[in-house]
Coordinates of C-alpha atoms in Angstrom, one line a residue:
M1 CA -39.9 24.0 -55.4
S2 CA -39.9 24.8 -51.7
L3 CA -36.7 25.0 -49.7
L4 CA -37.8 22.0 -47.6
K5 CA -38.4 19.7 -50.6
C6 CA -35.2 20.9 -52.2
K7 CA -33.2 19.8 -49.1
Q8 CA -35.0 16.5 -49.0
Y9 CA -34.0 15.8 -52.6
Q10 CA -30.5 16.8 -51.9
G11 CA -30.5 14.3 -49.0
I12 CA -31.6 11.5 -51.3
L13 CA -29.0 12.4 -53.9
R14 CA -26.3 12.6 -51.2
R15 CA -27.2 9.1 -50.0
L16 CA -26.9 7.7 -53.5
F17 CA -23.7 9.4 -54.2
I18 CA -21.9 8.5 -51.0
G19 CA -23.0 4.9 -51.3
A20 CA -21.0 4.7 -54.5
T21 CA -17.8 6.3 -53.2
C22 CA -15.1 5.0 -50.9
T23 CA -14.2 7.8 -48.6
E24 CA -15.9 10.8 -47.0
N25 CA -14.8 13.1 -44.2
Y26 CA -16.9 14.2 -41.3
D27 CA -16.7 15.9 -37.9
L28 CA -18.9 13.3 -36.3
V29 CA -20.1 9.9 -37.4
V30 CA -23.1 8.4 -35.5
V31 CA -23.3 4.6 -35.8
G32 CA -26.8 3.3 -35.5
G33 CA -29.9 4.5 -37.2
G34 CA -32.4 3.7 -34.5
I35 CA -34.4 6.4 -32.6
V36 CA -31.6 7.3 -30.2
G37 CA -29.0 7.6 -32.9
A38 CA -31.3 9.7 -35.1
A39 CA -32.3 11.9 -32.1
S40 CA -28.7 12.5 -31.1
A41 CA -27.6 13.4 -34.6
R42 CA -30.5 15.8 -34.9
E43 CA -29.7 17.5 -31.6
M44 CA -26.0 17.9 -32.5
L45 CA -26.9 19.6 -35.7
Q46 CA -29.3 21.9 -34.0
R47 CA -26.7 22.9 -31.5
H48 CA -23.8 23.0 -34.0
P49 CA -25.2 24.0 -37.4
T50 CA -21.8 24.0 -39.1
L51 CA -20.9 20.6 -37.9
K52 CA -20.5 17.9 -40.6
V53 CA -22.4 15.0 -39.3
C54 CA -23.1 11.5 -40.8
L55 CA -25.5 8.9 -39.5
V56 CA -24.7 5.3 -40.7
E57 CA -27.1 2.4 -40.5
K58 CA -26.4 -1.3 -41.4
E59 CA -29.9 -2.0 -42.7
K60 CA -31.5 -0.6 -45.9
Q61 CA -33.6 1.8 -43.8
L62 CA -33.7 3.3 -40.3
A63 CA -35.5 1.9 -37.3
L64 CA -36.0 -1.6 -38.5
H65 CA -35.3 -3.3 -35.1
Q66 CA -36.1 -2.0 -31.6
S67 CA -37.3 1.4 -32.8
G68 CA -39.7 -0.3 -35.2
H69 CA -40.6 -3.4 -33.2
N70 CA -42.0 -2.0 -30.0
S71 CA -45.4 -1.5 -28.4
G72 CA -45.7 2.1 -29.6
V73 CA -46.5 3.4 -26.2
I74 CA -45.6 7.0 -25.1
H75 CA -44.7 6.3 -21.4
A76 CA -45.4 8.8 -18.6
G77 CA -42.5 7.7 -16.3
I78 CA -44.3 5.9 -13.5
Y79 CA -42.2 2.8 -13.0
Y80 CA -38.7 4.1 -12.7
K81 CA -36.7 4.7 -9.6
P82 CA -36.9 8.4 -8.5
G83 CA -33.7 10.3 -9.0
T84 CA -32.4 8.2 -11.8
L85 CA -31.6 9.6 -15.2
K86 CA -34.1 7.1 -16.7
A87 CA -37.0 8.6 -14.6
K88 CA -36.0 12.2 -15.3
L89 CA -35.6 11.7 -19.1
C90 CA -38.9 9.8 -19.4
V91 CA -41.0 12.6 -17.9
E92 CA -39.0 15.2 -19.8
G93 CA -39.2 13.1 -23.0
L94 CA -43.0 12.8 -22.7
K95 CA -43.5 16.5 -22.8
M96 CA -40.9 17.0 -25.6
S97 CA -42.5 14.2 -27.6
Y98 CA -46.0 15.6 -27.6
N99 CA -44.6 19.1 -28.5
Y100 CA -42.7 17.6 -31.4
F101 CA -45.6 15.6 -32.6
D102 CA -47.8 18.7 -32.6
K103 CA -45.2 20.7 -34.4
R104 CA -44.6 18.1 -37.1
G105 CA -48.2 17.0 -37.5
I106 CA -47.4 13.4 -36.4
P107 CA -50.5 11.4 -35.6
Y108 CA -50.8 10.1 -32.0
K109 CA -53.5 9.2 -29.5
K110 CA -53.4 10.3 -25.8
C111 CA -55.5 7.2 -24.8
G112 CA -54.2 6.9 -21.2
K113 CA -53.1 3.9 -19.2
L114 CA -54.5 1.9 -16.3
I115 CA -52.2 -0.1 -14.0
V116 CA -54.7 -2.5 -12.5
A117 CA -54.6 -4.4 -9.3
T118 CA -56.8 -7.4 -9.9
D119 CA -56.9 -8.5 -6.3
E120 CA -56.3 -7.2 -2.8
S121 CA -52.8 -8.8 -2.5
Q122 CA -51.5 -6.3 -5.1
L123 CA -52.6 -3.1 -3.4
G124 CA -49.4 -2.6 -1.4
R125 CA -47.3 -2.7 -4.6
L126 CA -49.8 -0.5 -6.4
N127 CA -49.6 2.1 -3.6
D128 CA -45.8 2.0 -3.7
L129 CA -45.9 2.5 -7.5
Y130 CA -48.3 5.4 -7.1
K131 CA -45.8 7.1 -4.7
R132 CA -43.0 6.5 -7.1
G133 CA -45.0 8.1 -10.0
L134 CA -45.7 11.2 -7.8
A135 CA -42.0 11.4 -6.8
N136 CA -41.1 11.4 -10.5
E137 CA -43.7 14.2 -11.1
V138 CA -45.7 12.2 -13.6
P139 CA -48.5 14.7 -14.7
D140 CA -52.0 14.3 -13.4
L141 CA -51.5 10.8 -12.0
Q142 CA -54.6 9.5 -10.1
M143 CA -55.5 6.5 -8.0
V144 CA -59.0 5.2 -9.0
D145 CA -61.5 2.6 -7.6
A146 CA -63.3 -0.2 -9.3
E147 CA -66.1 2.0 -10.4
K148 CA -63.8 4.4 -12.1
I149 CA -61.9 1.5 -13.8
A150 CA -65.2 0.4 -15.3
E151 CA -65.9 3.9 -16.5
I152 CA -62.5 4.2 -18.2
E153 CA -62.3 0.5 -19.5
P154 CA -65.8 -1.0 -19.4
Y155 CA -64.6 -4.6 -19.9
C156 CA -61.7 -4.5 -17.4
L157 CA -62.0 -5.8 -13.9
G158 CA -59.9 -4.6 -11.0
V159 CA -60.2 -3.6 -7.4
K160 CA -58.0 -0.4 -7.8
A161 CA -55.8 1.1 -10.4
I162 CA -53.4 4.0 -11.2
W163 CA -54.7 6.1 -14.0
S164 CA -52.2 8.0 -16.2
P165 CA -54.2 10.2 -18.6
H166 CA -51.1 11.4 -20.5
T167 CA -49.8 8.0 -21.6
G168 CA -50.4 7.6 -25.3
I169 CA -49.5 5.7 -28.5
V170 CA -47.6 6.6 -31.6
D171 CA -45.7 4.9 -34.5
W172 CA -42.1 5.3 -33.2
Q173 CA -40.7 4.0 -36.5
Y174 CA -42.4 6.9 -38.3
V175 CA -41.1 9.3 -35.6
T176 CA -37.6 8.1 -36.3
Q177 CA -38.0 8.8 -39.9
C178 CA -39.1 12.3 -39.1
Y179 CA -35.9 12.8 -37.0
A180 CA -34.0 11.6 -40.0
Q181 CA -35.7 14.1 -42.2
D182 CA -34.6 16.8 -39.7
V183 CA -31.0 15.5 -39.8
E184 CA -30.9 15.9 -43.6
N185 CA -32.8 19.2 -43.5
F186 CA -30.2 20.5 -41.0
G187 CA -27.4 19.5 -43.4
G188 CA -26.5 16.1 -42.1
T189 CA -25.9 13.0 -44.1
I190 CA -27.5 9.5 -43.8
I191 CA -26.0 6.4 -45.2
T192 CA -27.8 3.1 -45.1
N193 CA -26.5 -0.4 -45.9
Y194 CA -23.4 0.5 -44.0
K195 CA -22.6 -2.3 -41.5
V196 CA -19.6 -1.2 -39.4
N197 CA -17.1 -4.0 -38.7
K198 CA -14.1 -1.9 -37.6
I199 CA -13.4 1.4 -35.9
G200 CA -9.7 2.2 -36.1
E201 CA -7.1 4.9 -36.3
T202 CA -6.4 6.6 -39.6
E203 CA -2.7 6.3 -40.3
D204 CA -2.6 8.7 -43.3
N205 CA -4.7 11.6 -42.1
S206 CA -4.1 13.4 -38.9
E207 CA -7.1 15.8 -39.4
Y208 CA -9.6 12.9 -39.5
P209 CA -7.9 10.4 -37.2
I210 CA -10.7 7.8 -37.0
S211 CA -11.7 5.4 -39.7
V212 CA -15.1 3.7 -39.7
Y213 CA -15.0 0.7 -41.9
S214 CA -17.9 -1.3 -43.4
T215 CA -18.2 -5.0 -44.3
S216 CA -18.4 -3.9 -47.9
G217 CA -14.8 -2.4 -47.7
K218 CA -15.9 1.2 -47.6
R219 CA -14.3 3.7 -45.2
I220 CA -15.5 6.9 -43.7
L221 CA -13.0 9.3 -42.1
T222 CA -14.1 11.3 -39.1
K223 CA -12.8 13.4 -36.2
Y224 CA -15.2 11.8 -33.6
V225 CA -17.6 8.9 -33.3
L226 CA -20.8 8.2 -31.3
T227 CA -22.2 4.7 -31.3
C228 CA -25.9 4.0 -30.5
G229 CA -25.9 0.3 -31.6
G230 CA -28.9 -1.1 -29.6
L231 CA -28.7 -4.8 -29.9
H232 CA -25.1 -4.6 -31.1
S233 CA -24.0 -1.8 -28.7
D234 CA -21.6 -4.0 -26.7
K235 CA -19.9 -5.3 -29.9
L236 CA -19.3 -1.8 -31.1
A237 CA -17.8 -0.9 -27.8
E238 CA -15.5 -3.9 -27.9
M239 CA -14.2 -2.8 -31.2
T240 CA -12.5 0.1 -29.5
G241 CA -11.1 -1.8 -26.5
C242 CA -14.0 -1.3 -24.1
S243 CA -15.0 -4.0 -21.5
R244 CA -17.4 -6.7 -22.6
S245 CA -19.6 -5.7 -19.7
P246 CA -22.4 -4.9 -19.7
R247 CA -23.2 -7.5 -22.3
I248 CA -26.3 -7.4 -24.4
V249 CA -28.5 -10.4 -24.2
P250 CA -31.5 -10.4 -26.7
F251 CA -34.9 -11.3 -25.3
R252 CA -37.8 -11.7 -27.7
G253 CA -41.3 -10.5 -26.7
E254 CA -44.1 -12.2 -28.6
Y255 CA -47.5 -10.5 -28.9
L256 CA -51.0 -11.9 -29.6
L257 CA -53.5 -9.9 -31.7
L258 CA -57.0 -9.4 -30.5
R259 CA -59.7 -10.3 -33.1
S260 CA -60.4 -7.1 -35.0
D261 CA -64.2 -7.2 -34.3
L262 CA -63.4 -7.1 -30.6
N263 CA -61.0 -4.2 -30.6
F264 CA -63.7 -2.1 -29.0
M265 CA -63.1 -4.0 -25.7
V266 CA -59.8 -2.1 -25.2
R267 CA -59.8 1.7 -25.2
G268 CA -56.4 2.5 -23.8
N269 CA -53.4 0.8 -22.3
I270 CA -54.1 -1.8 -19.5
Y271 CA -51.0 -2.9 -17.6
P272 CA -50.4 -5.2 -14.6
V273 CA -48.9 -4.2 -11.3
P274 CA -45.3 -5.2 -11.7
D275 CA -43.9 -8.0 -9.5
P276 CA -40.5 -6.9 -8.2
R277 CA -39.5 -10.6 -7.9
L278 CA -39.6 -10.9 -11.7
P279 CA -37.3 -9.3 -14.3
F280 CA -40.0 -8.3 -16.8
L281 CA -43.3 -6.5 -16.5
G282 CA -45.8 -9.1 -17.7
V283 CA -48.6 -9.2 -20.2
H284 CA -50.7 -6.1 -21.0
F285 CA -53.1 -4.7 -23.5
T286 CA -51.9 -2.1 -26.0
P287 CA -54.0 -0.4 -28.6
R288 CA -52.2 0.6 -31.8
M289 CA -52.4 3.5 -34.2
D290 CA -53.8 1.3 -36.9
G291 CA -56.7 0.3 -34.6
S292 CA -55.4 -3.2 -33.7
V293 CA -54.8 -4.3 -30.2
W294 CA -51.7 -6.1 -29.1
L295 CA -51.8 -8.5 -26.2
G296 CA -48.6 -9.5 -24.3
P297 CA -45.7 -9.7 -24.6
N298 CA -43.9 -12.7 -23.0
A299 CA -40.1 -12.7 -22.7
V300 CA -37.9 -15.5 -24.0
L301 CA -34.3 -15.7 -25.0
A302 CA -33.8 -15.0 -28.7
F303 CA -31.4 -17.3 -30.5
K304 CA -30.2 -14.4 -32.6
R305 CA -29.6 -10.8 -31.8
E306 CA -32.4 -9.9 -34.2
G307 CA -34.3 -13.2 -33.8
Y308 CA -38.0 -12.5 -34.1
T309 CA -39.1 -16.1 -34.4
W310 CA -38.0 -19.5 -32.9
G311 CA -36.6 -20.3 -36.3
D312 CA -34.2 -17.3 -36.3
F313 CA -30.9 -18.8 -35.2
N314 CA -27.3 -17.6 -35.1
P315 CA -24.9 -20.0 -33.2
I316 CA -22.4 -17.2 -32.5
D317 CA -25.1 -14.9 -31.0
L318 CA -26.6 -17.8 -29.0
M319 CA -23.2 -19.0 -27.6
D320 CA -22.3 -15.4 -26.8
A321 CA -25.5 -15.2 -24.6
V322 CA -25.5 -18.6 -22.9
G323 CA -21.7 -18.5 -22.4
Y324 CA -21.9 -15.2 -20.4
S325 CA -21.9 -15.6 -16.7
G326 CA -24.5 -12.8 -16.3
F327 CA -27.0 -14.7 -18.4
R328 CA -26.4 -18.0 -16.6
K329 CA -26.9 -16.4 -13.2
L330 CA -30.1 -14.7 -14.4
A331 CA -31.4 -18.0 -15.8
V332 CA -30.8 -19.9 -12.6
K333 CA -32.4 -17.1 -10.5
Y334 CA -35.5 -17.0 -12.6
M335 CA -35.7 -20.5 -13.9
G336 CA -39.3 -21.1 -12.9
S337 CA -40.6 -17.9 -14.5
G338 CA -38.4 -18.4 -17.5
L339 CA -39.9 -21.8 -18.2
Q340 CA -43.4 -20.3 -17.8
E341 CA -42.5 -17.7 -20.4
M342 CA -41.4 -20.4 -22.9
W343 CA -44.5 -22.4 -22.2
R344 CA -46.7 -19.3 -22.9
S345 CA -44.8 -18.9 -26.2
Y346 CA -45.8 -22.4 -27.2
W347 CA -49.3 -22.6 -25.7
I348 CA -51.5 -19.6 -26.5
R349 CA -54.1 -20.7 -23.9
S350 CA -51.7 -20.0 -21.0
Q351 CA -51.1 -16.5 -22.3
V352 CA -54.8 -15.9 -22.5
R353 CA -55.3 -17.0 -18.9
E354 CA -53.1 -14.1 -17.8
L355 CA -55.1 -11.7 -20.0
Q356 CA -58.4 -13.0 -18.5
K357 CA -57.4 -11.7 -15.1
F358 CA -58.2 -8.3 -16.6
I359 CA -60.8 -8.9 -19.3
P360 CA -62.5 -12.3 -18.5
E361 CA -64.5 -12.3 -21.8
I362 CA -61.4 -12.9 -23.9
T363 CA -60.9 -16.5 -25.0
E364 CA -58.3 -18.3 -26.9
F365 CA -60.6 -18.2 -30.0
D366 CA -60.5 -14.4 -29.9
V367 CA -56.7 -14.1 -30.4
E368 CA -54.1 -15.0 -33.0
R369 CA -50.3 -14.9 -33.0
G370 CA -49.0 -11.5 -33.8
P371 CA -45.7 -9.6 -34.2
A372 CA -42.6 -9.8 -32.0
G373 CA -39.8 -7.5 -30.9
V374 CA -36.4 -8.1 -29.5
R375 CA -35.2 -6.2 -26.4
A376 CA -31.5 -5.4 -26.0
Q377 CA -31.2 -6.3 -22.4
A378 CA -27.9 -5.2 -20.8
L379 CA -26.7 -7.6 -18.1
D380 CA -23.8 -7.3 -15.7
P381 CA -21.6 -10.3 -14.9
E382 CA -23.6 -11.0 -11.7
G383 CA -26.9 -11.4 -13.7
N384 CA -28.4 -8.1 -12.8
L385 CA -30.4 -6.2 -15.3
V386 CA -28.7 -2.9 -16.1
D387 CA -31.6 -0.5 -15.8
D388 CA -30.1 2.9 -16.4
F389 CA -28.0 4.6 -19.1
V390 CA -24.4 3.4 -19.7
F391 CA -21.8 5.5 -21.6
D392 CA -18.3 4.2 -22.2
R393 CA -15.0 5.0 -23.8
G394 CA -11.9 2.9 -24.3
S395 CA -9.0 3.2 -22.0
G396 CA -5.6 4.6 -23.1
K397 CA -4.4 7.6 -25.1
S398 CA -5.1 6.4 -28.6
A399 CA -7.3 8.4 -30.9
V400 CA -9.9 5.6 -30.8
S401 CA -10.0 5.7 -27.0
Q402 CA -10.1 9.5 -26.9
R403 CA -12.5 10.2 -29.7
V404 CA -15.2 7.5 -29.6
L405 CA -18.1 7.6 -27.2
H406 CA -20.4 4.6 -26.9
C407 CA -24.0 4.7 -25.7
R408 CA -24.1 1.1 -24.5
N409 CA -27.5 1.1 -22.9
A410 CA -30.5 3.3 -23.5
P411 CA -33.2 1.2 -21.8
S412 CA -36.9 1.3 -22.3
P413 CA -38.6 3.8 -22.5
G414 CA -35.8 4.8 -24.9
A415 CA -38.3 5.9 -27.6
T416 CA -40.4 8.1 -25.3
S417 CA -37.2 9.6 -23.9
S418 CA -35.4 9.9 -27.3
L419 CA -35.4 13.7 -27.6
A420 CA -34.4 14.1 -24.0
I421 CA -31.7 11.4 -24.4
G422 CA -30.5 13.3 -27.5
K423 CA -30.0 16.4 -25.4
V424 CA -28.0 14.5 -22.8
I425 CA -25.8 12.8 -25.4
A426 CA -25.3 16.1 -27.3
Q427 CA -24.2 17.8 -24.2
K428 CA -21.9 14.9 -23.3
L429 CA -20.3 15.0 -26.8
T430 CA -19.9 18.8 -26.6
D431 CA -18.3 18.6 -23.2
E432 CA -16.0 15.7 -23.8
F433 CA -15.0 16.4 -27.4
K434 CA -15.0 20.2 -27.1
F435 CA -17.3 20.9 -30.1

């Protein structure tokens, strides 16, 4: 048996054994088994091979929510404000991702992306976006005319477009699983079905001063904690005395599926020119690794933090969202567009009309309802979308305040940036906790 397979079997046995015991001791516990949590645990073990690291996840497997319910796009870094950490990490993450995929043999397609101006009124915004992409050092970015648009996407109409040849697609849930294999191969531990409901001080053990409790009554002792909770990141932060702001408000994005015999009409990603007056990007065309084409998404308030349909409802989650001043101010500011998004959710034809601006041949009979994802949107109390990374620690001198770091917001493109984010978080942990 190879050493790699031996380590994989050891990891499986370790999960089964720990799931049956009450207490384990670690140097670092990472809470949250999405792509950012897995990438951060992986990076910490690479930097500190002797560190005893445990990754805990509340679901039965990793990456079941944002990391497994997304468009699958490998973003190039065009949209983000130059100089921000978000812009820097996306461009860096793009390069790191492709290198990692090649090294691990992970399937991907570098199919490119067009950001298309469908009429003359959008050209000013398109030019501004092109300058932003150049400032962010997005590789091989080009401005193309209508003839070139037709060459790249024969069914797409537009007067001008930005062409990003290095934008691609991949299965990010599978990528997260590969990160998890690395964690176990590097000696780390992964525990699933471990829903954290309390992070407190350990009264009877000064060497491991933090206790991480689960809803099942189990407890893990650790020296330090990192939380990467995604849709629950604010709640995890509040457990250790951090501010409620920024609050996570869940927005569901619903996709349509193009009829399979028409998938040939879309070769790569086709995106709209973003409207700075609106909080979300708008509908676009996304090819998938399985050959399907996703159309959308819209953006509507989810009635549950992990609410993928209108029928998913949690009164506590809903009241937490609508009772927050930040959401109410956002809703008032964007009431018109918000009602339009809800209408598109109900009436497919209205969503198709937006798609026809790019590919007129598509009709409502060519699509069907598809999957949905939920975005963990961080909002400040004034209703502003928090668009960059937020790290937080509790105030005071308690062990919980001093030894728990929260990654409260790792916004899109968090998946593309995941390896680069892992480096930033690992450095922050190393500096602040003196590993």
